[in-house]
XYZ file of C-alpha atoms in Angstrom:
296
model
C 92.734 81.227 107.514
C 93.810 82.873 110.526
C 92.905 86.961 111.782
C 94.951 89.283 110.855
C 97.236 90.339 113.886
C 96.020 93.845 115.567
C 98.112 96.696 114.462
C 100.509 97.274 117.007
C 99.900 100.644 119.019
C 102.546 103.874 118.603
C 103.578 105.511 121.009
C 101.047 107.405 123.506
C 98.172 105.448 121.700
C 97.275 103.210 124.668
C 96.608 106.218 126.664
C 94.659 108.247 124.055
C 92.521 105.207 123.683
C 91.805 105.207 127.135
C 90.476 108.811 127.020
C 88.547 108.325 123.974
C 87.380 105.078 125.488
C 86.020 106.885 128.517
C 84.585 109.226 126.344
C 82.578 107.205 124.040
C 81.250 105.245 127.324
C 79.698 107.913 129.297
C 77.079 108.347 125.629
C 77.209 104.496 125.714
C 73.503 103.527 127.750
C 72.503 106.296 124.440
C 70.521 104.291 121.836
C 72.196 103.971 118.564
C 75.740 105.098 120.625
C 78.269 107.726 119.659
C 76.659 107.563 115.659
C 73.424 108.505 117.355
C 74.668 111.102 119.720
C 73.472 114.655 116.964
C 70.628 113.033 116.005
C 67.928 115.163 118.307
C 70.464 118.169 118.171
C 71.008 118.203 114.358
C 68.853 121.401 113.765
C 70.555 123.403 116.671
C 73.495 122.362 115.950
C 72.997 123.977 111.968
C 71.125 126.834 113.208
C 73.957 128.299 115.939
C 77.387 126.720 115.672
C 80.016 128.770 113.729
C 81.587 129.059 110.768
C 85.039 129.094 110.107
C 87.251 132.203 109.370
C 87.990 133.071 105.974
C 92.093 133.132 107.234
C 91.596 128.948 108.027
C 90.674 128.361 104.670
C 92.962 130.512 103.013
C 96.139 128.790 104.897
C 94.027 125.124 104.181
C 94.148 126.290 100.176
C 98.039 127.152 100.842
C 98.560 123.788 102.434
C 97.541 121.640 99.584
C 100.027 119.693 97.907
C 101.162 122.073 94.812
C 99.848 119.396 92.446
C 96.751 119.842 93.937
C 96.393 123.191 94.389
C 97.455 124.077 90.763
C 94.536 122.183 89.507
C 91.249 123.621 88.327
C 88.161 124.461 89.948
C 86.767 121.311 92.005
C 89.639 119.091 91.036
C 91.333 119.415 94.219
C 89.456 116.351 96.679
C 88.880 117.360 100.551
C 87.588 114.378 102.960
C 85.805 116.195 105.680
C 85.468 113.569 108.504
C 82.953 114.297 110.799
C 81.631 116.473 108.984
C 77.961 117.325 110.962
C 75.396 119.589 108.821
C 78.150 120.716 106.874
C 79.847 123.898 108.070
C 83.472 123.455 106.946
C 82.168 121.619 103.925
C 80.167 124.532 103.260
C 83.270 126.881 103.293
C 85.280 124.685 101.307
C 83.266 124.249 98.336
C 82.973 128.223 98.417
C 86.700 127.819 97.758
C 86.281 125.961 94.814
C 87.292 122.891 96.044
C 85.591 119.150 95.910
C 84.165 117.898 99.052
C 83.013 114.595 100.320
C 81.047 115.370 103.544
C 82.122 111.756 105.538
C 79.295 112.106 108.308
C 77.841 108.882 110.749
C 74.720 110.855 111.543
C 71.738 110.030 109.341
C 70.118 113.082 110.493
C 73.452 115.380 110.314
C 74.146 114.001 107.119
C 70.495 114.456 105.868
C 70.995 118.768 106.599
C 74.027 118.885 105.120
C 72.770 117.251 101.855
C 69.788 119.388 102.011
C 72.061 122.199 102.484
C 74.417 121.617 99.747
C 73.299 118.626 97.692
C 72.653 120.713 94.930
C 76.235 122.729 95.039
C 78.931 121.270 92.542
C 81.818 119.523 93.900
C 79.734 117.970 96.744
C 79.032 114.337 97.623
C 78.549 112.674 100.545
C 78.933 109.424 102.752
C 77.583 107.398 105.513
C 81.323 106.551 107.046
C 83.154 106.858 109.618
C 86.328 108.412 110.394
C 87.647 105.019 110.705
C 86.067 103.561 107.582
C 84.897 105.709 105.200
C 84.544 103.529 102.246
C 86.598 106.196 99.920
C 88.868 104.957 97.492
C 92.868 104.682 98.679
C 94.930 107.770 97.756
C 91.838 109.998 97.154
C 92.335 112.832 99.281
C 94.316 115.819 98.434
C 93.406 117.203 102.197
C 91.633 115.423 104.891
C 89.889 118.102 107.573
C 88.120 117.335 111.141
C 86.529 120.170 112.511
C 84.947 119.715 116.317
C 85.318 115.852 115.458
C 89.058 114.471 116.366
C 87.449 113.892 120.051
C 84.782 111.234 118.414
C 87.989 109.142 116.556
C 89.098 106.067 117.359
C 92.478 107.337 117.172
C 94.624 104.235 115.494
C 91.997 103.082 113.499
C 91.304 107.070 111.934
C 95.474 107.339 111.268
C 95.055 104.023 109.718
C 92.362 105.377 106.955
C 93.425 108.691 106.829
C 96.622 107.267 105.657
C 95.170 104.941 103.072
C 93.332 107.982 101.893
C 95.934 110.258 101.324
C 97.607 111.243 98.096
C 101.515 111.660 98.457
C 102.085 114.955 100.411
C 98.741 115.546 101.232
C 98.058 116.288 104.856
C 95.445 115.853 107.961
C 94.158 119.529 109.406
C 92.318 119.278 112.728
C 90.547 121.662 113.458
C 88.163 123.408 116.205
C 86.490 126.208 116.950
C 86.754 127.276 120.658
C 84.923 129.234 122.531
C 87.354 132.036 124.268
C 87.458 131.005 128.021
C 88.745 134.006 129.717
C 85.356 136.019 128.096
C 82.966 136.721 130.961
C 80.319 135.797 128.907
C 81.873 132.098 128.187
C 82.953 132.038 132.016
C 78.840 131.927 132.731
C 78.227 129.751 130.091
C 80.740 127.337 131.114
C 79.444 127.738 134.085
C 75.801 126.326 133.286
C 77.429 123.584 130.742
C 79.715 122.673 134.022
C 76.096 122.163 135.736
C 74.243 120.693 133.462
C 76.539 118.698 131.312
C 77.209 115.807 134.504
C 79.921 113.104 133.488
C 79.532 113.568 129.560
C 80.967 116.827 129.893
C 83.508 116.166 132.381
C 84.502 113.135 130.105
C 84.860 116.027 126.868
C 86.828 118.649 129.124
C 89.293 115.491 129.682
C 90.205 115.624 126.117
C 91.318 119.299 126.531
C 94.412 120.485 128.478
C 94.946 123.559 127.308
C 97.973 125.418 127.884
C 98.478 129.219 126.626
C 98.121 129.087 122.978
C 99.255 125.184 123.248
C 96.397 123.459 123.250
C 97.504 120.099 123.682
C 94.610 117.854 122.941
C 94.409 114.058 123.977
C 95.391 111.723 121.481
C 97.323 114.351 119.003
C 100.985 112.197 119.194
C 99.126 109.344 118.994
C 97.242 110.187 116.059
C 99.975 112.009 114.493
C 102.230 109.090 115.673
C 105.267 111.465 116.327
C 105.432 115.319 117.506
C 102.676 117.154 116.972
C 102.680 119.742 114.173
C 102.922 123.285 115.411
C 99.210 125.011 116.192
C 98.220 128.190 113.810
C 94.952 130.080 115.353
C 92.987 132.870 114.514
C 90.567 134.598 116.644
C 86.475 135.607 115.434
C 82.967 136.335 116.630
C 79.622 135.010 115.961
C 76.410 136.548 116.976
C 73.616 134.646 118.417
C 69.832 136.437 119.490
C 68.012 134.250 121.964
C 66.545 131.642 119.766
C 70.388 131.194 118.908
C 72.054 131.023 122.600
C 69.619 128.098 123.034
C 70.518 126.069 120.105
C 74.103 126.678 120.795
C 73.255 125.106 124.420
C 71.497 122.914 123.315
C 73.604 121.113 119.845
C 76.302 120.359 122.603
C 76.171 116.485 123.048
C 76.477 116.235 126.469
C 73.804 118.891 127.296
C 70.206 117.317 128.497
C 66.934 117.298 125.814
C 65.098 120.851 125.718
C 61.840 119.194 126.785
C 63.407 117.758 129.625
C 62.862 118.801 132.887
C 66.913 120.029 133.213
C 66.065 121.030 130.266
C 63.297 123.554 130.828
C 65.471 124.945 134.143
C 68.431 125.399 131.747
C 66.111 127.088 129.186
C 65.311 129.618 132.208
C 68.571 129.959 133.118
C 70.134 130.752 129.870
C 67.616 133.213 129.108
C 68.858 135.309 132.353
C 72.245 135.054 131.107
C 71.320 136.559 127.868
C 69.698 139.455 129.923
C 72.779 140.018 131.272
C 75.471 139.808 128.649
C 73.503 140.618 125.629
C 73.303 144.576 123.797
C 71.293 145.682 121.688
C 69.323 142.535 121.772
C 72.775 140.103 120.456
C 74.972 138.097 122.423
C 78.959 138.332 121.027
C 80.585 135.030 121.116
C 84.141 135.057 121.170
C 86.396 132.227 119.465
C 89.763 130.815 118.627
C 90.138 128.747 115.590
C 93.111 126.816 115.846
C 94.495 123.964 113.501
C 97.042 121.368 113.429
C 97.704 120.364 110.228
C 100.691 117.899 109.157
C 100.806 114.569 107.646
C 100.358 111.229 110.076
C 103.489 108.731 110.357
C 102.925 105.545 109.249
């Protein structure tokens, strides 16, 4: 029997790919590769990265398919891909919905079953965005929170769609940190300095214009024009321990017992001394989120 042809590309995915290819390289020499990336960072990344604003999740409830949302508690079926230690899935289930926490990571998917293995309505799985091993026509909403950069963008419209119940839709989602904030100036700043080509390969995935943040690979993945962006704007506080695992979770940042490590420690101490009052640091974010259904 002969392969299957390749899926031919829509429009703008050649170029997405690119990105994401370039991407995906620069963690490539990385054992285990882009899977592997969290797995040191797992426990920083729990212990400082923020939740998501009660507003998201009240407009993600409104967005389900009225079938859906009419149901009862934890009928309604959310696919979180990418889904890390578990912060949106966390949220979710506190909105009475069912969530299967798709997560790569052994060690990300590890915290967020020790988090919330015991909460009804949970489950989770060792795919990817690209194959989660789900059931077709499963999902009554399918969320990516700080993870659309890691897709391989055809392949992740391809399963999303098999997973998708009539009507039901894709939400991307991130939290980012507020750039014009002088505080998030310095720490760009250091992450500029200290990040080397990983980071310069994530910036290239964000060109961000006024409130339109036009992301690479959004018309490819959505395979058409991108839905219309909805953000809403929150704080998170971090003491010291905290502005180091919040350095520290980002993938493209160097180990903590490195030596860049150890100077960055140093340095992001002084920035606390700066910025910090009354012994907190106030980080400012946007949520925004694209939500609409992928064309075929």
């Amino acid at each position: 029997m002969s392969a299957a042809a390749a899926p031919h590309p829509m429009p703008g995915e050649t170029a997405a790919h690119e990105r994401q290819q370039a991407l995906q390289e620069s963690f490539g020499s990385q054992a285990g590769g882009v899977a592997a990336v969290f797995s040191s960072k797992a426990g920083d990344y729990l212990a400082a990265r923020p939740n998501y604003p009660a507003e998201l999740l009240l407009h993600l409830h409104d967005r389900l398919p009225a079938a859906s949302a009419g149901l009862g508690p934890q009928q309604a079926h959310v696919v979180d891909l990418g889904a890390g230690s578990g912060q949106l899935t966390a949220d979710l289930l506190q909105q009475g919905l069912r969530v299967t926490a798709v997560e790569p990571s052994a060690d990300m998917r590890a915290l967020a079953v020790q988090r919330l293995g015991q909460q009804a309505g949970f489950a989770a799985s060792a795919g990817t965005a690209e194959a989660t091993g789900l059931p077709s026509g499963c999902a009554d909403l399918i969320t990516a929170a700080q993870a659309f950069h890691w897709f391989e963008i055809g392949a992740a419209r391809r399963e999303c769609l098999r997973l998708l119940k009539p009507k039901a839709e894709v939400a991307l989602i991130w939290n980012d940190r507020r750039s014009e904030d002088p505080t998030q100036e310095a720490l760009d700043a250091l992450f500029d300095e200290f990040g080397g080509a990983r980071r310069q390969a994530q910036k290239q995935h964000m060109n961000r214009q006024g409130d339109l943040h036009e992301r690479a690979g959004l018309a490819a993945f959505f395979a058409g024009p991108v839905p219309a962006s909805r953000h809403w704007d929150h704080e998170h506080q971090l003491d010291p321990a905290g502005l180091l695992s919040l350095a520290f979770s980002r993938s493209y940042i160097p180990a903590r017992d490195s030596a860049e490590g150890q100077v960055l420690t140093q340095r992001l101490g002084e920035l606390f001394a700066r910025f910090a009052q009354q012994g907190r640091l106030t980080m400012s974010y946007r949520c925004l989120a694209m939500i609409g259904r992928p064309h075929g």
